[in-house]
Tab-separated table of C-alpha atoms and ligand atoms in Angstrom:
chain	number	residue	atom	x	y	z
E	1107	UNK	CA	205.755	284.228	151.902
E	1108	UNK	CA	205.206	284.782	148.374
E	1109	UNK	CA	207.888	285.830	145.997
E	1110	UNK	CA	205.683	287.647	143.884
E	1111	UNK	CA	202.308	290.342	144.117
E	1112	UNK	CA	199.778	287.854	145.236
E	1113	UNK	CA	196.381	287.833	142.894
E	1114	UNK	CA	193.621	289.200	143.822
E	1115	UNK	CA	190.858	286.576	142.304
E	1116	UNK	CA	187.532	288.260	141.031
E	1117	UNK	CA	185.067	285.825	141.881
E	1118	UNK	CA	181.609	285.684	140.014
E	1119	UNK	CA	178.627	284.234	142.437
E	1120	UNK	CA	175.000	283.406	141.199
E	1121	UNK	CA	171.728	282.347	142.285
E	1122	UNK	CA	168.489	282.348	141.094
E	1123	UNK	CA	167.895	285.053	144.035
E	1124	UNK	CA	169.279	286.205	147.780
E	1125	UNK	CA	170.147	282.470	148.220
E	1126	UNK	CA	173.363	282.313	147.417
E	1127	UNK	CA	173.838	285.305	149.799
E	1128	UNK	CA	174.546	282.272	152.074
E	1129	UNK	CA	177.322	280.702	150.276
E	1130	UNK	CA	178.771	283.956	149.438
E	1131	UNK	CA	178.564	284.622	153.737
E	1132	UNK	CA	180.976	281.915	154.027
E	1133	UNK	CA	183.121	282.870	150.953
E	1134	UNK	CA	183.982	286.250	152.358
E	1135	UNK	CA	184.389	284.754	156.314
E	1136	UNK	CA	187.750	282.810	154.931
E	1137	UNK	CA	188.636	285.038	151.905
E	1138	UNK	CA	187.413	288.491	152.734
E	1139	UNK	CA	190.649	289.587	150.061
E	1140	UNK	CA	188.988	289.039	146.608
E	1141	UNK	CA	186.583	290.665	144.447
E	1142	UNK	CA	183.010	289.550	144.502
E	1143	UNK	CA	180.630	289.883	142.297
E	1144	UNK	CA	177.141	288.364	143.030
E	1145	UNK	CA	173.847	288.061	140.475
E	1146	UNK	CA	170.924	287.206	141.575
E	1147	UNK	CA	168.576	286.142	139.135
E	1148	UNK	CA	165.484	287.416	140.605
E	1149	UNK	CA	162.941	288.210	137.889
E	1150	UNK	CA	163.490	284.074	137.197
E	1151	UNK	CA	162.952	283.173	140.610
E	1152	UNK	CA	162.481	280.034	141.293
E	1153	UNK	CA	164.670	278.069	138.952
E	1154	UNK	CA	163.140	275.210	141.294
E	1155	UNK	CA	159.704	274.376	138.785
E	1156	UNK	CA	161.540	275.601	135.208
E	1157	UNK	CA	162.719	273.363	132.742
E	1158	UNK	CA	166.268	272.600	132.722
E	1159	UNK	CA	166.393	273.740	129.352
E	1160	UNK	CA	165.951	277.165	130.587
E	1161	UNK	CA	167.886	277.144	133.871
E	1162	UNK	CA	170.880	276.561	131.605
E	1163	UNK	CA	169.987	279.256	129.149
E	1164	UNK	CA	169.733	281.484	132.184
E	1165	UNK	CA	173.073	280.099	133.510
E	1166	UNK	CA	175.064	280.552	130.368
E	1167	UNK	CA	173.543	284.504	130.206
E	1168	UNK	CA	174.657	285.104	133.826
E	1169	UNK	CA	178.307	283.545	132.985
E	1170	UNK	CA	178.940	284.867	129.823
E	1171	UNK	CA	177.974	288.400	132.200
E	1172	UNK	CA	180.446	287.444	134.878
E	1173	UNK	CA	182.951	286.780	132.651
E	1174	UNK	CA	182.860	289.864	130.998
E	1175	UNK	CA	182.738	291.701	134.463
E	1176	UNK	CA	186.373	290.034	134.764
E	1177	UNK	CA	185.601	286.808	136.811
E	1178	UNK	CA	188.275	284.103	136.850
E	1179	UNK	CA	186.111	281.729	138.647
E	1180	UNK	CA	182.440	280.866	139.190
E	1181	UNK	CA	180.535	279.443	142.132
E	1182	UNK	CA	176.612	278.211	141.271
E	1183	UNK	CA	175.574	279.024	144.234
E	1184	UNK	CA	172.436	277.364	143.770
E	1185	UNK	CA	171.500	273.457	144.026
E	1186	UNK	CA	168.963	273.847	141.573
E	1187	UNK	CA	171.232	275.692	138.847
E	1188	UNK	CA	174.390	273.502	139.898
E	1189	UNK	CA	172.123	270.133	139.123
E	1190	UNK	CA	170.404	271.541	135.805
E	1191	UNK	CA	173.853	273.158	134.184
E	1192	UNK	CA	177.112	273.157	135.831
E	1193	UNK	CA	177.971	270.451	133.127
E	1194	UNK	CA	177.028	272.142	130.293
E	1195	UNK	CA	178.913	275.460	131.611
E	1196	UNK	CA	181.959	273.489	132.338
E	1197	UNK	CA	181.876	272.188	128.595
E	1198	UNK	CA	180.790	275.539	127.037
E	1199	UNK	CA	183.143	277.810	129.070
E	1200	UNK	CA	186.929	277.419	130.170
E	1201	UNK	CA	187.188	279.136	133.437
E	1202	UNK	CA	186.648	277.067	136.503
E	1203	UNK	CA	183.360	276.411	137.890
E	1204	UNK	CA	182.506	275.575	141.766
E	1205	UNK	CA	179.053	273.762	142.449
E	1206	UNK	CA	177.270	273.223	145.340
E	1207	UNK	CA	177.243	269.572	146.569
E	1208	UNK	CA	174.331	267.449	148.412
E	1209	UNK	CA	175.177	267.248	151.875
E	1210	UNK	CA	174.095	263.381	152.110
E	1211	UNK	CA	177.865	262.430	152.648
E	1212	UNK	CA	177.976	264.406	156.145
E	1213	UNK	CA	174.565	263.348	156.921
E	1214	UNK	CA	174.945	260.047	156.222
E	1215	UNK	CA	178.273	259.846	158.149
E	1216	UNK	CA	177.030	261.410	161.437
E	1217	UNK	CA	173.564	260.116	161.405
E	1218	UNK	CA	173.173	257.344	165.122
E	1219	UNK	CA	169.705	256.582	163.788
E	1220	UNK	CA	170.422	255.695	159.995
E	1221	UNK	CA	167.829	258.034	158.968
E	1222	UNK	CA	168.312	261.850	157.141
E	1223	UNK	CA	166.143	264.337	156.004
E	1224	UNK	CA	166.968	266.609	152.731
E	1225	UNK	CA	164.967	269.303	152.059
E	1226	UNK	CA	165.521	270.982	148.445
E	1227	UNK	CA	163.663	272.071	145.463
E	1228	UNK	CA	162.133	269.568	143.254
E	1229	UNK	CA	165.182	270.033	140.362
E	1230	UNK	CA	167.925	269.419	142.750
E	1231	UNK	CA	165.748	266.222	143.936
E	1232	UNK	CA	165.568	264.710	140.557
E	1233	UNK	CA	168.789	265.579	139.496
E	1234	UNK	CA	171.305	263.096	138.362
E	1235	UNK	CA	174.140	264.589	140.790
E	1236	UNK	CA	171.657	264.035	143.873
E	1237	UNK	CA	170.689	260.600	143.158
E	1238	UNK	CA	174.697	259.752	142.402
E	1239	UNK	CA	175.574	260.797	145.891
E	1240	UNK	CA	172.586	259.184	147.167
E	1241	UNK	CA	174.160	256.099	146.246
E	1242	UNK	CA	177.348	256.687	146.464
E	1243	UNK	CA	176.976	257.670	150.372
E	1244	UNK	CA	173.061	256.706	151.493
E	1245	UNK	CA	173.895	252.970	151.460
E	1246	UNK	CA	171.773	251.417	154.405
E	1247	UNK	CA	170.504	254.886	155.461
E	1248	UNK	CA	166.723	256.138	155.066
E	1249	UNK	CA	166.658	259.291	153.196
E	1250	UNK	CA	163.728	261.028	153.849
E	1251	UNK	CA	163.130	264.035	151.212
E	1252	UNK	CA	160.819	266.786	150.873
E	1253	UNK	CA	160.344	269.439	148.439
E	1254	UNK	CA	160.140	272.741	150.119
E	1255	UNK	CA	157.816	274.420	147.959
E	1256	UNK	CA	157.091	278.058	148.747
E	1257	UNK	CA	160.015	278.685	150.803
E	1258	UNK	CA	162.164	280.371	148.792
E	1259	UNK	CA	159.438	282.644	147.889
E	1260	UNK	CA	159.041	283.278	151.773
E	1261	UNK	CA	162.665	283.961	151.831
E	1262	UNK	CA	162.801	286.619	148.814
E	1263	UNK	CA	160.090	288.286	150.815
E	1264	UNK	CA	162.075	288.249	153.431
E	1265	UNK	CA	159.962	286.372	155.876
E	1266	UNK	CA	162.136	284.321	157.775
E	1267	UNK	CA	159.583	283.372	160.384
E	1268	UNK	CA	155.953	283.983	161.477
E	1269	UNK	CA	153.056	281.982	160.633
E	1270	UNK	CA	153.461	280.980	157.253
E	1271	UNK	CA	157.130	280.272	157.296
E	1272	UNK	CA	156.488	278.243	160.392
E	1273	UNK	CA	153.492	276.189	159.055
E	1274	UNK	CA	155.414	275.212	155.587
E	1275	UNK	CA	158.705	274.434	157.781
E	1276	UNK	CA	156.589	272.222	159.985
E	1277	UNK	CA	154.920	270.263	157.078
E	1278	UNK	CA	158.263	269.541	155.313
E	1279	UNK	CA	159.877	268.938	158.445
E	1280	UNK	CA	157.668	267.299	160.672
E	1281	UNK	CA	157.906	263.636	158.588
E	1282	UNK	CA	161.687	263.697	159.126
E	1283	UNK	CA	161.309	264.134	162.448
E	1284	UNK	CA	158.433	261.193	163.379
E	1285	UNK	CA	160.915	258.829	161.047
E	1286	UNK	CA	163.168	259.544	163.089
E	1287	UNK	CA	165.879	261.687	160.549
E	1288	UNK	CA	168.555	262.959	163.250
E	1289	UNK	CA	170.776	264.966	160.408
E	1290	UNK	CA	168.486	267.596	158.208
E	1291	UNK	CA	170.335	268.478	155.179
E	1292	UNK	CA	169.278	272.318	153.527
E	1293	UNK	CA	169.668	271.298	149.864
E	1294	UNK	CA	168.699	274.903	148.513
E	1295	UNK	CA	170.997	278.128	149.445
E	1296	UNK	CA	168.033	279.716	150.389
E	1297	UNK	CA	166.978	277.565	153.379
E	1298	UNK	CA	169.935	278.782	155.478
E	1299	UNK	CA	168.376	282.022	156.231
E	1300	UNK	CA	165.314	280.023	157.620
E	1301	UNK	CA	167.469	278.126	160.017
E	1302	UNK	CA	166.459	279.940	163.193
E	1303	UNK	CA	162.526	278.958	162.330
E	1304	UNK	CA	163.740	274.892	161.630
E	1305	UNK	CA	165.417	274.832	164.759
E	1306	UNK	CA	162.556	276.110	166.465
E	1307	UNK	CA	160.496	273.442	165.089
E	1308	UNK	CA	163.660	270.782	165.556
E	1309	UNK	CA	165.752	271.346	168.807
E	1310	UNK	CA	168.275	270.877	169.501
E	1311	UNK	CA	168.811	267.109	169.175
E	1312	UNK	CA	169.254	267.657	165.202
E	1313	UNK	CA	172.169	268.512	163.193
E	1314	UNK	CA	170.996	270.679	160.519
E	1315	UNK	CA	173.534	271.191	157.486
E	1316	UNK	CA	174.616	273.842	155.375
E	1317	UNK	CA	176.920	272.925	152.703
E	1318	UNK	CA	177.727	275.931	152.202
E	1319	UNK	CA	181.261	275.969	154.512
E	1320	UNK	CA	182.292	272.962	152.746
E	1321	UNK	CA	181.532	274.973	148.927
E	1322	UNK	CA	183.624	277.804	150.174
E	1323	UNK	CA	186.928	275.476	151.650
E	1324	UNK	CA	186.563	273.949	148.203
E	1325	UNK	CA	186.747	277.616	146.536
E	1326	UNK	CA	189.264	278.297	148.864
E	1327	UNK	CA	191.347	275.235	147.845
E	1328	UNK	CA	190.775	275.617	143.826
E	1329	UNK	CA	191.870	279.318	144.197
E	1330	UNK	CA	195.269	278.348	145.894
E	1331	UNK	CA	195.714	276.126	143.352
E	1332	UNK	CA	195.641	278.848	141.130
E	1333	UNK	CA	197.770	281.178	142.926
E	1334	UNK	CA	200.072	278.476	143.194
E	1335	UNK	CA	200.691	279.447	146.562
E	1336	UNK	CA	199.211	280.139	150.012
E	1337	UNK	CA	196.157	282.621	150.086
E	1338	UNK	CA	197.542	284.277	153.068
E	1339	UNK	CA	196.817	288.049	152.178
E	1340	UNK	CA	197.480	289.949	155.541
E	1341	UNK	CA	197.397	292.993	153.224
E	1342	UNK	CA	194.003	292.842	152.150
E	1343	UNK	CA	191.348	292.980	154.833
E	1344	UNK	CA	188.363	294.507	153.202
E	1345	UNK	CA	185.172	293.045	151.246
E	1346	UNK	CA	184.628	296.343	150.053
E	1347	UNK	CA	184.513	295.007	146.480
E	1348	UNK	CA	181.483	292.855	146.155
E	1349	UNK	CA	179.261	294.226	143.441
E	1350	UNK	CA	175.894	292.627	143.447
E	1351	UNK	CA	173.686	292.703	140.099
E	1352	UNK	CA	169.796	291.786	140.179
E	1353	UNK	CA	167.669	290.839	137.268
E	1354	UNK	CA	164.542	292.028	140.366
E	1355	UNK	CA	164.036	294.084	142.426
E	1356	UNK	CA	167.270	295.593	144.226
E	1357	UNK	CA	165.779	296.629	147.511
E	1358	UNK	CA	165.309	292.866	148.075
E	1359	UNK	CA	169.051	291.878	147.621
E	1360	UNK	CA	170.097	295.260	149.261
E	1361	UNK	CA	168.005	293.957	152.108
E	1362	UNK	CA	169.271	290.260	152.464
E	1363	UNK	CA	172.875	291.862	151.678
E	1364	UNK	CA	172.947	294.162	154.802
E	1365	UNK	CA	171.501	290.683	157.169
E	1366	UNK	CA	175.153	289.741	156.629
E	1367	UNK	CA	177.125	292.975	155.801
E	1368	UNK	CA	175.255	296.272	157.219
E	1369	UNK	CA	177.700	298.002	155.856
E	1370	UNK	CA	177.728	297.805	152.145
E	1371	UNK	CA	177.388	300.939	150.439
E	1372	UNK	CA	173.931	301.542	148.230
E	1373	UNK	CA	176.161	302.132	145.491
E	1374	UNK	CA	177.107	298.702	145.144
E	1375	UNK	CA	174.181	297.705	144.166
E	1376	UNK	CA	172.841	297.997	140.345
E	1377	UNK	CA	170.559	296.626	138.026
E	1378	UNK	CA	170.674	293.833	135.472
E	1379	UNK	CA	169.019	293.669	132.254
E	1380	UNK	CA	169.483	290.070	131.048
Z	902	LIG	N1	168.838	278.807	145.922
Z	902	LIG	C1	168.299	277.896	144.960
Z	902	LIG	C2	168.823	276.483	145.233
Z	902	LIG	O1	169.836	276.361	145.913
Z	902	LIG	C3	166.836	278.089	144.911
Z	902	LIG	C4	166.173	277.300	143.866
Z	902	LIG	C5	165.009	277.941	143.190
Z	902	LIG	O2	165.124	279.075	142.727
Z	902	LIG	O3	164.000	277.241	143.086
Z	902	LIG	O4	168.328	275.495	144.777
């Protein structure tokens, strides 16, 4: 038991779109107590193609946004954003930052055939902090990689299957798959909402992974370090405190929102003009 009034953490979450929806899914599944506030950074979507020059400008705008909203923690929930400037923001500003990590170590770990597939955007594959844990943890294995280009424009359309989802999936995928890859990792936060179409195209013989459980444990674990106690909060039940902010258009996060929440009220949603 604590000893004093627990703290209720305000959390800042952003992506460069619904992505990070799928992180923030998780979040709320083992700490539905806090305050949420999620950005996506639509109008700028994909970060995937920019220059990293700009991904941090657009990074520092978001934080510097979150921060003022009252967060005492932020999670990039986006590989592409997370690879391009979670150093920077970690120099530039003193609250904590969570990033989202690779999943090679998992993959690597569980693989029987020694061979993995990553699929991510063409930033988080050329980043320094992907090709670190590829060596750190991809000794001896064959890491297949694609870049999944057009899918996360698929997914802020919200098509999560049909024809063209289906025949990009199967292009990316299908070279894993005849190399044998037996572990998929989704190195983007948008590919978990595509999961159902990959497994079509997969079975069920392949492990497909979603870092994002492991992001939010880690959350979990920084934010009890904080309390300096247990983040047991009988008390507090209810998620009825995310606010979500979009730079685009809100229908779309409204939309992806309500996949994982129907409930959330319309007037949680609002603009952003950054
Ligand atoms: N969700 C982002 C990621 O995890 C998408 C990247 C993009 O906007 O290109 O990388």
């Amino acid at each position: 038991m604590l000893d004093h009034n627990p703290k209720i953490f305000t959390v800042g979450i952003f992506d460069s779109g619904v992505g990070g929806l799928s992180v923030w899914k998780e979040i709320i599944k083992i700490m539905p107590f806090n305050n949420y506030i999620y950005v996506s950074d639509s109008a700028y979507c994909p970060y995937g193609p920019r220059p990293q020059s700009e991904i941090i400008d657009r990074a520092r705008t978001i934080t510097t946004f979150l921060i003022d909203k009252g967060a005492d923690i932020i999670v990039v929930a986006c590989n592409t954003a997370t690879a391009a400037a979670i150093k920077t923001l970690r120099e530039e500003f003193t609250i904590p930052f969570i990033g989202m990590e690779p999943a090679v170590k998992p993959a690597a770990l569980c693989s029987k055939t020694g061979v993995i597939g990553v699929l991510a955007t063409k930033g988080t594959l050329s980043g320094t902090l992907y090709n670190q844990t590829l060596k750190t943890y991809a000794n001896g294995i064959e890491v297949v990689e694609r870049e999944g280009i057009g899918l996360v424009a698929l997914v802020e359309e919200g098509k999560l299957n049909g024809d063209e989802t289906d025949r990009l999936l199967r292009e990316y995928i299908t070279p894993m798959l005849e190399k044998g890859a037996d572990q998929i990792v989704l190195g983007c936060t948008h590919y978990p909402f595509l999961l159902e179409a990959i497994k079509q195209i997969t079975g069920n013989n392949v492990e497909i992974i979603d870092p994002a459980p492991a992001v939010a444990k880690h959350l979990y674990d920084v934010l009890e370090h904080m309390q300096g106690d247990k983040l047991d909060y009988e008390q507090f039940k209810s998620t009825k405190t995310t606010m979500f902010y979009t730079t685009g258009n809100i229908e779309t996060l409204r939309g992806m929102a309500r996949r994982i929440m129907p409930e959330i009220e319309d007037e949680k949603f609002n603009a952003a003009d950054f």
